[in-house]
């Protein structure tokens, strides 16, 4: 069973009781997904509201994050071995944390 121990199977059974399900994932073997239908309506709605908020944030800030990531990336040759520390400082100074994540993701795509 793709190297899964009986402990993993027991965890899987416990997870199902909590509304978690295992599904095949070609790259890792298995991944977990949540069955939102088993959550109370208010929790499902809160998750949907958060997804909507994050999607709207992404739409409004994605281009700006790409520009910021490009600015940071463009300093790589100039700063050489000190670039990583400098880039980390630049990212840490960004707010809110969701924006930091957007910039980090863009930098990862560039690298």
PDB file of C-alpha atoms in Angstrom:
ATOM      1  CA  UNK A   1       0.000   0.000   0.000  1.00  0.00           C
ATOM      2  CA  UNK A   2       2.663   2.497  -1.082  1.00  0.00           C
ATOM      3  CA  UNK A   3       4.636   2.195   2.135  1.00  0.00           C
ATOM      4  CA  UNK A   4       1.832   3.227   4.461  1.00  0.00           C
ATOM      5  CA  UNK A   5       2.028   1.691   7.896  1.00  0.00           C
ATOM      6  CA  UNK A   6      -0.909   0.392   9.882  1.00  0.00           C
ATOM      7  CA  UNK A   7      -0.513   3.479  12.078  1.00  0.00           C
ATOM      8  CA  UNK A   8      -1.201   5.614   9.029  1.00  0.00           C
ATOM      9  CA  UNK A   9      -4.305   3.577   8.316  1.00  0.00           C
ATOM     10  CA  UNK A  10      -5.554   4.019  11.879  1.00  0.00           C
ATOM     11  CA  UNK A  11      -4.969   7.749  11.506  1.00  0.00           C
ATOM     12  CA  UNK A  12      -6.904   7.643   8.263  1.00  0.00           C
ATOM     13  CA  UNK A  13      -9.873   5.977   9.965  1.00  0.00           C
ATOM     14  CA  UNK A  14      -9.788   8.549  12.756  1.00  0.00           C
ATOM     15  CA  UNK A  15      -9.590  11.319  10.183  1.00  0.00           C
ATOM     16  CA  UNK A  16     -12.655  10.037   8.361  1.00  0.00           C
ATOM     17  CA  UNK A  17     -14.634  10.307  11.552  1.00  0.00           C
ATOM     18  CA  UNK A  18     -13.602  13.980  11.719  1.00  0.00           C
ATOM     19  CA  UNK A  19     -14.598  14.627   8.095  1.00  0.00           C
ATOM     20  CA  UNK A  20     -11.111  14.173   6.596  1.00  0.00           C
ATOM     21  CA  UNK A  21     -10.561  11.936   3.588  1.00  0.00           C
ATOM     22  CA  UNK A  22      -7.457  10.561   1.941  1.00  0.00           C
ATOM     23  CA  UNK A  23      -7.221  10.757  -1.819  1.00  0.00           C
ATOM     24  CA  UNK A  24      -4.541   9.643  -4.260  1.00  0.00           C
ATOM     25  CA  UNK A  25      -1.948  12.241  -5.184  1.00  0.00           C
ATOM     26  CA  UNK A  26       0.428  11.266  -8.018  1.00  0.00           C
ATOM     27  CA  UNK A  27       3.416  13.155  -6.621  1.00  0.00           C
ATOM     28  CA  UNK A  28       3.265  12.134  -2.964  1.00  0.00           C
ATOM     29  CA  UNK A  29       1.071   9.057  -2.875  1.00  0.00           C
ATOM     30  CA  UNK A  30      -1.724  10.446  -0.707  1.00  0.00           C
ATOM     31  CA  UNK A  31      -3.015  13.792   0.470  1.00  0.00           C
ATOM     32  CA  UNK A  32      -5.726  14.872   2.844  1.00  0.00           C
ATOM     33  CA  UNK A  33      -8.875  16.708   1.866  1.00  0.00           C
ATOM     34  CA  UNK A  34     -11.646  18.053   4.035  1.00  0.00           C
ATOM     35  CA  UNK A  35     -15.283  17.193   3.457  1.00  0.00           C
ATOM     36  CA  UNK A  36     -16.802  20.594   4.065  1.00  0.00           C
ATOM     37  CA  UNK A  37     -20.308  19.127   3.998  1.00  0.00           C
ATOM     38  CA  UNK A  38     -19.640  17.596   7.411  1.00  0.00           C
ATOM     39  CA  UNK A  39     -18.862  20.977   8.977  1.00  0.00           C
ATOM     40  CA  UNK A  40     -21.567  23.122  10.558  1.00  0.00           C
ATOM     41  CA  UNK A  41     -22.969  25.768   8.223  1.00  0.00           C
ATOM     42  CA  UNK A  42     -21.369  28.672  10.126  1.00  0.00           C
ATOM     43  CA  UNK A  43     -17.893  27.088   9.841  1.00  0.00           C
ATOM     44  CA  UNK A  44     -18.381  26.370   6.128  1.00  0.00           C
ATOM     45  CA  UNK A  45     -19.508  29.945   5.601  1.00  0.00           C
ATOM     46  CA  UNK A  46     -16.520  31.301   7.522  1.00  0.00           C
ATOM     47  CA  UNK A  47     -14.167  29.266   5.315  1.00  0.00           C
ATOM     48  CA  UNK A  48     -15.908  30.452   2.160  1.00  0.00           C
ATOM     49  CA  UNK A  49     -15.745  34.062   3.367  1.00  0.00           C
ATOM     50  CA  UNK A  50     -12.007  33.716   4.049  1.00  0.00           C
ATOM     51  CA  UNK A  51     -11.416  32.173   0.612  1.00  0.00           C
ATOM     52  CA  UNK A  52     -13.299  35.064  -0.952  1.00  0.00           C
ATOM     53  CA  UNK A  53     -11.314  37.627   1.033  1.00  0.00           C
ATOM     54  CA  UNK A  54      -8.011  36.038   0.038  1.00  0.00           C
ATOM     55  CA  UNK A  55      -9.027  35.792  -3.620  1.00  0.00           C
ATOM     56  CA  UNK A  56     -10.012  39.464  -3.671  1.00  0.00           C
ATOM     57  CA  UNK A  57      -6.716  40.362  -1.951  1.00  0.00           C
ATOM     58  CA  UNK A  58      -4.839  38.347  -4.583  1.00  0.00           C
ATOM     59  CA  UNK A  59      -6.688  40.095  -7.420  1.00  0.00           C
ATOM     60  CA  UNK A  60      -5.945  43.538  -6.016  1.00  0.00           C
ATOM     61  CA  UNK A  61      -2.290  42.919  -5.110  1.00  0.00           C
ATOM     62  CA  UNK A  62      -0.890  40.293  -7.481  1.00  0.00           C
ATOM     63  CA  UNK A  63       0.589  42.733 -10.007  1.00  0.00           C
ATOM     64  CA  UNK A  64       2.087  44.877  -7.254  1.00  0.00           C
ATOM     65  CA  UNK A  65       3.616  41.756  -5.687  1.00  0.00           C
ATOM     66  CA  UNK A  66       5.132  40.798  -9.052  1.00  0.00           C
ATOM     67  CA  UNK A  67       6.678  44.259  -9.291  1.00  0.00           C
ATOM     68  CA  UNK A  68       8.056  44.044  -5.761  1.00  0.00           C
ATOM     69  CA  UNK A  69       9.479  40.586  -6.431  1.00  0.00           C
ATOM     70  CA  UNK A  70      11.094  41.868  -9.632  1.00  0.00           C
ATOM     71  CA  UNK A  71      12.641  44.766  -7.731  1.00  0.00           C
ATOM     72  CA  UNK A  72      14.089  42.394  -5.127  1.00  0.00           C
ATOM     73  CA  UNK A  73      15.240  39.888  -7.769  1.00  0.00           C
ATOM     74  CA  UNK A  74      16.946  42.619  -9.804  1.00  0.00           C
ATOM     75  CA  UNK A  75      19.327  43.244  -6.892  1.00  0.00           C
ATOM     76  CA  UNK A  76      20.610  39.668  -6.879  1.00  0.00           C
ATOM     77  CA  UNK A  77      23.647  40.192  -9.121  1.00  0.00           C
ATOM     78  CA  UNK A  78      24.552  43.474  -7.452  1.00  0.00           C
ATOM     79  CA  UNK A  79      24.379  42.160  -3.870  1.00  0.00           C
ATOM     80  CA  UNK A  80      25.793  38.699  -4.634  1.00  0.00           C
ATOM     81  CA  UNK A  81      26.241  36.598  -1.460  1.00  0.00           C
ATOM     82  CA  UNK A  82      24.484  39.199   0.707  1.00  0.00           C
ATOM     83  CA  UNK A  83      21.376  39.191  -1.440  1.00  0.00           C
ATOM     84  CA  UNK A  84      19.546  36.457   0.490  1.00  0.00           C
ATOM     85  CA  UNK A  85      19.778  38.305   3.807  1.00  0.00           C
ATOM     86  CA  UNK A  86      18.873  41.600   2.156  1.00  0.00           C
ATOM     87  CA  UNK A  87      15.904  40.023   0.355  1.00  0.00           C
ATOM     88  CA  UNK A  88      14.669  38.491   3.613  1.00  0.00           C
ATOM     89  CA  UNK A  89      14.820  41.904   5.291  1.00  0.00           C
ATOM     90  CA  UNK A  90      12.902  43.460   2.400  1.00  0.00           C
ATOM     91  CA  UNK A  91      10.194  40.804   2.560  1.00  0.00           C
ATOM     92  CA  UNK A  92       9.934  40.955   6.350  1.00  0.00           C
ATOM     93  CA  UNK A  93       9.264  44.695   6.093  1.00  0.00           C
ATOM     94  CA  UNK A  94       6.198  44.099   3.898  1.00  0.00           C
ATOM     95  CA  UNK A  95       2.682  44.115   5.316  1.00  0.00           C
ATOM     96  CA  UNK A  96       0.283  42.379   5.624  1.00  0.00           C
ATOM     97  CA  UNK A  97       1.540  38.779   5.839  1.00  0.00           C
ATOM     98  CA  UNK A  98      -0.650  37.807   2.864  1.00  0.00           C
ATOM     99  CA  UNK A  99       1.276  40.315   0.752  1.00  0.00           C
ATOM    100  CA  UNK A 100       4.578  38.876   1.992  1.00  0.00           C
ATOM    101  CA  UNK A 101       3.388  35.473   0.817  1.00  0.00           C
ATOM    102  CA  UNK A 102       2.531  36.813  -2.627  1.00  0.00           C
ATOM    103  CA  UNK A 103       6.005  38.331  -3.007  1.00  0.00           C
ATOM    104  CA  UNK A 104       7.712  35.164  -1.722  1.00  0.00           C
ATOM    105  CA  UNK A 105       5.729  33.061  -4.189  1.00  0.00           C
ATOM    106  CA  UNK A 106       6.725  35.318  -7.071  1.00  0.00           C
ATOM    107  CA  UNK A 107      10.384  35.192  -6.029  1.00  0.00           C
ATOM    108  CA  UNK A 108      10.185  31.397  -5.906  1.00  0.00           C
ATOM    109  CA  UNK A 109       8.812  31.395  -9.456  1.00  0.00           C
ATOM    110  CA  UNK A 110      11.705  33.569 -10.605  1.00  0.00           C
ATOM    111  CA  UNK A 111      14.308  31.294  -9.028  1.00  0.00           C
TER     112      UNK A 111
END
